Short mmCIF file of C-alpha atoms in Angstrom, two decimals:
data_model
loop_
_atom_site.label_atom_id
_atom_site.label_comp_id
_atom_site.label_asym_id
_atom_site.label_seq_id
_atom_site.Cartn_x
_atom_site.Cartn_y
_atom_site.Cartn_z
CA UNK Q 1 -14.45 -8.41 -32.49
CA UNK Q 2 -15.16 -11.96 -31.28
CA UNK Q 3 -12.79 -13.12 -28.66
CA UNK Q 4 -13.81 -16.56 -27.67
CA UNK Q 5 -16.75 -18.71 -28.36
CA UNK Q 6 -19.07 -16.78 -25.95
CA UNK Q 7 -17.25 -13.42 -25.76
CA UNK Q 8 -17.15 -10.37 -27.91
CA UNK Q 9 -15.33 -7.01 -27.37
CA UNK Q 10 -16.56 -3.69 -28.43
CA UNK Q 11 -13.97 -0.82 -28.36
CA UNK Q 12 -15.75 2.43 -27.66
CA UNK Q 13 -13.98 5.67 -28.44
CA UNK Q 14 -14.91 8.87 -26.53
CA UNK Q 15 -13.66 12.48 -26.07
CA UNK Q 16 -13.40 14.45 -22.78
CA UNK Q 17 -12.73 18.19 -22.73
CA UNK Q 18 -10.17 19.36 -20.34
CA UNK Q 19 -10.34 22.19 -18.11
CA UNK Q 20 -8.43 24.35 -20.60
CA UNK Q 21 -10.51 23.36 -23.44
CA UNK Q 22 -8.25 20.71 -24.69
CA UNK Q 23 -9.49 17.46 -26.15
CA UNK Q 24 -8.66 14.23 -24.48
CA UNK Q 25 -9.22 11.10 -26.50
CA UNK Q 26 -10.01 8.00 -24.33
CA UNK Q 27 -11.56 4.54 -24.93
CA UNK Q 28 -13.20 1.85 -23.08
CA UNK Q 29 -14.08 -1.68 -23.64
CA UNK Q 30 -17.72 -3.15 -23.43
CA UNK Q 31 -18.11 -6.98 -23.71
CA UNK Q 32 -20.95 -9.14 -24.97
CA UNK Q 33 -21.39 -12.75 -23.52
CA UNK Q 34 -23.43 -14.77 -25.95
CA UNK Q 35 -25.38 -17.36 -24.00
CA UNK Q 36 -29.02 -18.42 -23.99
CA UNK Q 37 -29.36 -14.51 -23.86
CA UNK Q 38 -27.16 -11.56 -24.20
CA UNK Q 39 -25.28 -10.27 -21.08
CA UNK Q 40 -23.38 -7.06 -21.54
CA UNK Q 41 -20.51 -6.28 -19.23
CA UNK Q 42 -20.33 -2.52 -18.96
CA UNK Q 43 -21.93 -0.12 -21.39
CA UNK Q 44 -19.52 2.70 -22.38
CA UNK Q 45 -20.33 6.28 -22.43
CA UNK Q 46 -23.75 7.93 -23.20
CA UNK Q 47 -24.84 7.22 -26.89
CA UNK Q 48 -22.81 3.72 -27.22
CA UNK Q 49 -26.02 1.78 -27.62
CA UNK Q 50 -25.67 2.38 -31.30
CA UNK Q 51 -22.26 0.76 -31.73
CA UNK Q 52 -23.28 -2.05 -29.37
CA UNK Q 53 -26.49 -2.80 -30.95
CA UNK Q 54 -24.92 -2.70 -34.45
CA UNK Q 55 -22.22 -5.20 -33.40
CA UNK Q 56 -25.02 -7.49 -32.01
CA UNK Q 57 -26.87 -7.44 -35.18
CA UNK Q 58 -23.88 -7.89 -37.34
CA UNK Q 59 -23.22 -11.19 -35.33
CA UNK Q 60 -26.61 -12.62 -35.96
CA UNK Q 61 -28.20 -11.82 -32.64
CA UNK Q 62 -30.95 -9.40 -31.81
CA UNK Q 63 -30.28 -6.50 -29.22
CA UNK Q 64 -33.41 -7.31 -27.45
CA UNK Q 65 -31.96 -10.59 -26.53
CA UNK Q 66 -29.94 -8.39 -23.85
CA UNK Q 67 -31.48 -9.67 -20.67
CA UNK Q 68 -28.67 -8.51 -18.17
CA UNK Q 69 -26.14 -5.68 -17.80
CA UNK Q 70 -23.28 -6.34 -15.34
CA UNK Q 71 -21.40 -2.99 -14.37
CA UNK Q 72 -17.88 -3.68 -13.11
CA UNK Q 73 -18.28 -0.32 -11.34
CA UNK Q 74 -20.23 2.83 -11.39
CA UNK Q 75 -18.21 5.44 -13.38
CA UNK Q 76 -19.91 7.15 -16.25
CA UNK Q 77 -17.49 5.76 -19.03
CA UNK Q 78 -18.95 2.45 -18.12
CA UNK Q 79 -22.45 3.28 -17.31
CA UNK Q 80 -23.14 6.03 -19.84
CA UNK Q 81 -25.50 4.15 -22.18
CA UNK Q 82 -26.98 1.89 -19.59
CA UNK Q 83 -30.20 3.94 -19.02
CA UNK Q 84 -30.84 3.81 -22.79
CA UNK Q 85 -30.13 0.31 -23.18
CA UNK Q 86 -32.12 -0.74 -20.24
CA UNK Q 87 -35.04 1.39 -21.67
CA UNK Q 88 -34.84 -0.08 -25.08
CA UNK Q 89 -34.59 -3.65 -24.11
CA UNK Q 90 -36.11 -4.18 -20.64
CA UNK Q 91 -33.00 -5.62 -19.28
CA UNK Q 92 -32.10 -5.87 -15.79
CA UNK Q 93 -28.81 -4.02 -14.30
CA UNK Q 94 -26.56 -5.59 -11.66
CA UNK Q 95 -23.98 -3.96 -9.63
CA UNK Q 96 -21.93 -4.19 -6.47
CA UNK Q 97 -23.81 -2.62 -3.44
CA UNK Q 98 -21.11 -0.09 -3.14
CA UNK Q 99 -21.40 1.17 -6.75
CA UNK Q 100 -25.35 1.45 -6.81
CA UNK Q 101 -25.43 5.14 -5.31
CA UNK Q 102 -23.37 6.64 -7.98
CA UNK Q 103 -25.14 4.79 -10.59
CA UNK Q 104 -28.51 5.75 -9.51
CA UNK Q 105 -27.31 9.25 -8.57
CA UNK Q 106 -24.92 10.55 -11.31
CA UNK Q 107 -25.31 13.95 -9.90
CA UNK Q 108 -23.65 12.72 -6.65
CA UNK Q 109 -20.65 11.32 -8.76
CA UNK Q 110 -20.23 14.52 -10.58
CA UNK Q 111 -19.79 16.33 -7.30
CA UNK Q 112 -17.50 13.88 -5.62
CA UNK Q 113 -15.39 12.67 -8.61
CA UNK Q 114 -14.87 15.84 -11.05
CA UNK Q 115 -14.40 14.55 -14.46
CA UNK Q 116 -13.93 17.08 -17.15
CA UNK Q 117 -17.07 17.02 -19.44
CA UNK Q 118 -18.83 14.52 -17.20
CA UNK Q 119 -22.28 15.83 -18.46
CA UNK Q 120 -21.29 14.73 -21.90
CA UNK Q 121 -20.51 10.88 -21.15
CA UNK Q 122 -23.30 10.19 -18.47
CA UNK Q 123 -26.66 8.95 -19.59
CA UNK Q 124 -28.38 9.91 -16.47
CA UNK Q 125 -29.83 7.78 -13.72
CA UNK Q 126 -30.74 4.10 -13.81
CA UNK Q 127 -32.10 1.81 -11.32
CA UNK Q 128 -30.05 -1.14 -10.12
CA UNK Q 129 -32.14 -4.20 -10.03
CA UNK Q 130 -29.83 -6.83 -8.53
CA UNK Q 131 -27.15 -6.15 -5.73
CA UNK Q 132 -24.03 -8.16 -6.13
CA UNK Q 133 -21.65 -9.14 -3.42
CA UNK Q 134 -18.31 -10.93 -3.39
CA UNK Q 135 -18.44 -14.55 -4.07
CA UNK Q 136 -22.06 -14.48 -5.87
CA UNK Q 137 -22.67 -16.54 -8.86
CA UNK Q 138 -24.76 -15.21 -11.86
CA UNK Q 139 -26.33 -17.96 -13.72
CA UNK Q 140 -26.46 -16.96 -17.59
CA UNK Q 141 -27.91 -20.44 -18.87
CA UNK Q 142 -27.57 -24.15 -17.77
CA UNK Q 143 -23.73 -23.95 -18.46
CA UNK Q 144 -22.30 -20.40 -18.23
CA UNK Q 145 -22.17 -18.40 -15.09
CA UNK Q 146 -20.54 -15.43 -13.81
CA UNK Q 147 -18.32 -15.45 -10.54
CA UNK Q 148 -18.29 -12.14 -8.63
CA UNK Q 149 -15.17 -10.96 -7.03
CA UNK Q 150 -14.95 -7.56 -5.19
CA UNK Q 151 -11.84 -5.79 -6.49
CA UNK Q 152 -11.92 -2.32 -5.18
CA UNK Q 153 -9.17 0.20 -5.26
CA UNK Q 154 -10.17 2.13 -8.61
CA UNK Q 155 -13.49 2.74 -6.82
CA UNK Q 156 -15.17 1.16 -3.83
CA UNK Q 157 -17.66 -0.91 -5.89
CA UNK Q 158 -15.36 -2.43 -8.45
CA UNK Q 159 -15.93 -5.98 -9.11
CA UNK Q 160 -14.27 -8.52 -11.38
CA UNK Q 161 -16.07 -11.28 -13.06
CA UNK Q 162 -15.01 -14.84 -14.02
CA UNK Q 163 -16.88 -16.67 -16.66
CA UNK Q 164 -17.26 -20.38 -15.93
CA UNK Q 165 -16.27 -22.62 -17.40
CA UNK Q 166 -14.59 -20.68 -19.86
CA UNK Q 167 -12.25 -19.04 -17.48
CA UNK Q 168 -12.42 -15.66 -19.11
CA UNK Q 169 -11.75 -12.85 -16.47
CA UNK Q 170 -13.35 -9.51 -16.81
CA UNK Q 171 -11.46 -6.89 -14.61
CA UNK Q 172 -12.92 -3.74 -15.42
CA UNK Q 173 -10.62 -0.77 -14.40
CA UNK Q 174 -8.96 -2.99 -11.59
CA UNK Q 175 -5.80 -3.27 -13.61
CA UNK Q 176 -3.78 -0.07 -13.93
CA UNK Q 177 -2.71 0.56 -17.35
CA UNK Q 178 1.19 0.96 -17.63
CA UNK Q 179 2.04 3.83 -19.53
CA UNK Q 180 -1.12 5.68 -18.88
CA UNK Q 181 -2.53 8.27 -16.28
CA UNK Q 182 -3.15 6.68 -12.82
CA UNK Q 183 -6.56 6.69 -11.93
CA UNK Q 184 -7.58 5.11 -8.52
CA UNK Q 185 -8.77 5.82 -5.15
CA UNK Q 186 -7.04 3.64 -2.82
CA UNK Q 187 -3.51 2.43 -3.28
CA UNK Q 188 -3.65 -0.39 -0.68
CA UNK Q 189 -7.02 -1.67 -2.16
CA UNK Q 190 -5.57 -1.63 -5.51
CA UNK Q 191 -2.79 -3.76 -4.60
CA UNK Q 192 -4.85 -6.12 -2.63
CA UNK Q 193 -7.21 -6.44 -5.75
CA UNK Q 194 -4.39 -7.00 -7.99
CA UNK Q 195 -2.86 -9.85 -5.72
CA UNK Q 196 -6.20 -11.53 -5.54
CA UNK Q 197 -6.77 -11.40 -9.12
CA UNK Q 198 -3.20 -12.80 -9.73
CA UNK Q 199 -4.21 -15.79 -7.25
CA UNK Q 200 -7.14 -16.90 -9.58
CA UNK Q 201 -6.38 -20.22 -11.10
CA UNK Q 202 -6.48 -20.99 -14.85
CA UNK Q 203 -7.03 -17.74 -16.16
CA UNK Q 204 -7.44 -18.36 -20.17
CA UNK Q 205 -8.33 -14.88 -21.32
CA UNK Q 206 -7.82 -11.69 -19.40
CA UNK Q 207 -10.11 -8.70 -20.36
CA UNK Q 208 -9.44 -5.26 -18.99
CA UNK Q 209 -11.55 -2.37 -19.88
CA UNK Q 210 -8.48 -0.24 -20.87
CA UNK Q 211 -6.48 -2.64 -22.95
CA UNK Q 212 -6.39 -5.48 -25.43
CA UNK Q 213 -6.92 -9.22 -24.31
CA UNK Q 214 -4.18 -11.14 -22.64
CA UNK Q 215 -4.00 -14.98 -22.98
CA UNK Q 216 -3.11 -17.89 -20.74
CA UNK Q 217 0.09 -17.35 -18.72
CA UNK Q 218 0.83 -13.99 -20.18
CA UNK Q 219 -2.06 -12.80 -18.04
CA UNK Q 220 -0.11 -13.55 -14.82
CA UNK Q 221 2.98 -11.82 -16.24
CA UNK Q 222 0.58 -8.87 -17.05
CA UNK Q 223 -0.53 -8.68 -13.70
CA UNK Q 224 2.91 -8.52 -12.09
CA UNK Q 225 3.69 -5.74 -14.39
CA UNK Q 226 0.64 -3.61 -13.03
CA UNK Q 227 1.91 -4.33 -9.57
CA UNK Q 228 5.22 -3.33 -10.58
CA UNK Q 229 3.81 -0.15 -11.98
CA UNK Q 230 2.11 0.73 -8.71
CA UNK Q 231 5.38 0.57 -6.73
CA UNK Q 232 7.20 2.75 -9.19
CA UNK Q 233 4.41 5.30 -8.77
CA UNK Q 234 4.65 5.18 -5.15
CA UNK Q 235 8.33 5.47 -5.08
CA UNK Q 236 8.18 8.59 -7.41
CA UNK Q 237 5.52 10.17 -5.03
CA UNK Q 238 7.50 9.47 -2.05
CA UNK Q 239 10.76 10.79 -3.62
CA UNK Q 240 9.68 13.72 -5.78
CA UNK Q 241 6.13 15.07 -4.71
CA UNK Q 242 8.08 17.61 -2.60
CA UNK Q 243 9.77 18.75 -5.66
CA UNK Q 244 6.52 18.96 -7.77
CA UNK Q 245 3.82 16.65 -9.24
CA UNK Q 246 5.09 17.26 -12.55
CA UNK Q 247 8.60 15.68 -11.55
CA UNK Q 248 6.53 12.60 -10.37
CA UNK Q 249 4.94 12.53 -13.81
CA UNK Q 250 8.22 12.73 -15.48
CA UNK Q 251 9.67 9.75 -13.38
CA UNK Q 252 6.69 7.47 -14.28
CA UNK Q 253 7.19 8.26 -17.79
CA UNK Q 254 4.29 10.70 -18.45
CA UNK Q 255 6.24 13.75 -19.01
CA UNK Q 256 4.15 16.63 -20.36
CA UNK Q 257 0.95 15.01 -19.46
CA UNK Q 258 -1.66 17.18 -17.77
CA UNK Q 259 -2.44 16.69 -14.45
CA UNK Q 260 -6.18 16.70 -13.92
CA UNK Q 261 -7.99 16.35 -10.61
CA UNK Q 262 -8.38 12.70 -10.96
CA UNK Q 263 -4.80 12.06 -11.65
CA UNK Q 264 -3.87 14.38 -8.86
CA UNK Q 265 -6.14 12.62 -6.33
CA UNK Q 266 -4.47 9.23 -7.35
CA UNK Q 267 -0.99 10.60 -6.64
CA UNK Q 268 -2.18 12.23 -3.27
CA UNK Q 269 -3.47 8.55 -2.26
CA UNK Q 270 0.01 7.28 -2.23
CA UNK Q 271 0.92 10.15 0.55
CA UNK Q 272 -1.61 8.48 2.93
CA UNK Q 273 -0.07 5.06 2.31
CA UNK Q 274 2.43 3.28 4.42
CA UNK Q 275 5.26 2.28 2.11
CA UNK Q 276 5.87 -0.80 4.41
CA UNK Q 277 2.41 -2.06 3.54
CA UNK Q 278 3.24 -2.19 -0.20
#
């Protein structure tokens, strides 16, 4: 789907298998930036190269025009098809320095971040060619560029990207999806990143990996909603974690939702956070 003059979105569905054998239906967005070449922001799970290439062909471009993949972070639902796309196109891969280890060594990621069915969504190891730091500017052509913002919390190496001069902001998984399971590592960093994103001037289009596009001033209200959501989770953890984690989930509107290891880790992160810092 074309969103702006230069940006296309691809919604990629995938399935995880829970520890009890249940199917967990998820999706993630990848984004294409059409400039002199094609820049791909995140690549979805393993096997997503077909849907990405089909979209490129359907819009009159060639998959071999992909010259750069920018990873917003290292998780396998964003890097799964990166090895295949790099091999097929010869493109470069760029990521924040703190995301490199898990991208290049998914076996380490699997041990440290147990995701149900991880082996089905990862495409294996891929070398990161360009190491990104906060404030870097990635020039796509004579007009378009990507400004890198380090926005950790969901993961250490998470970045957001502002497409200039179009003012399209790609946030990866930095924005928690209200009404969905909480998935992050560090509560203080999540809030710090959310506030930094909110301080970005003149956002024309806000693009999260987990949700639909948000335009103009609505982007700032959306970010406020994310901040409020983190506060609600924190309050529920503080008040009800001594009762049960199921009670916490009930209080944040997720009654009956399974508490997998990633969700539990996210909730437990609030116990290590001073409420006064929030």
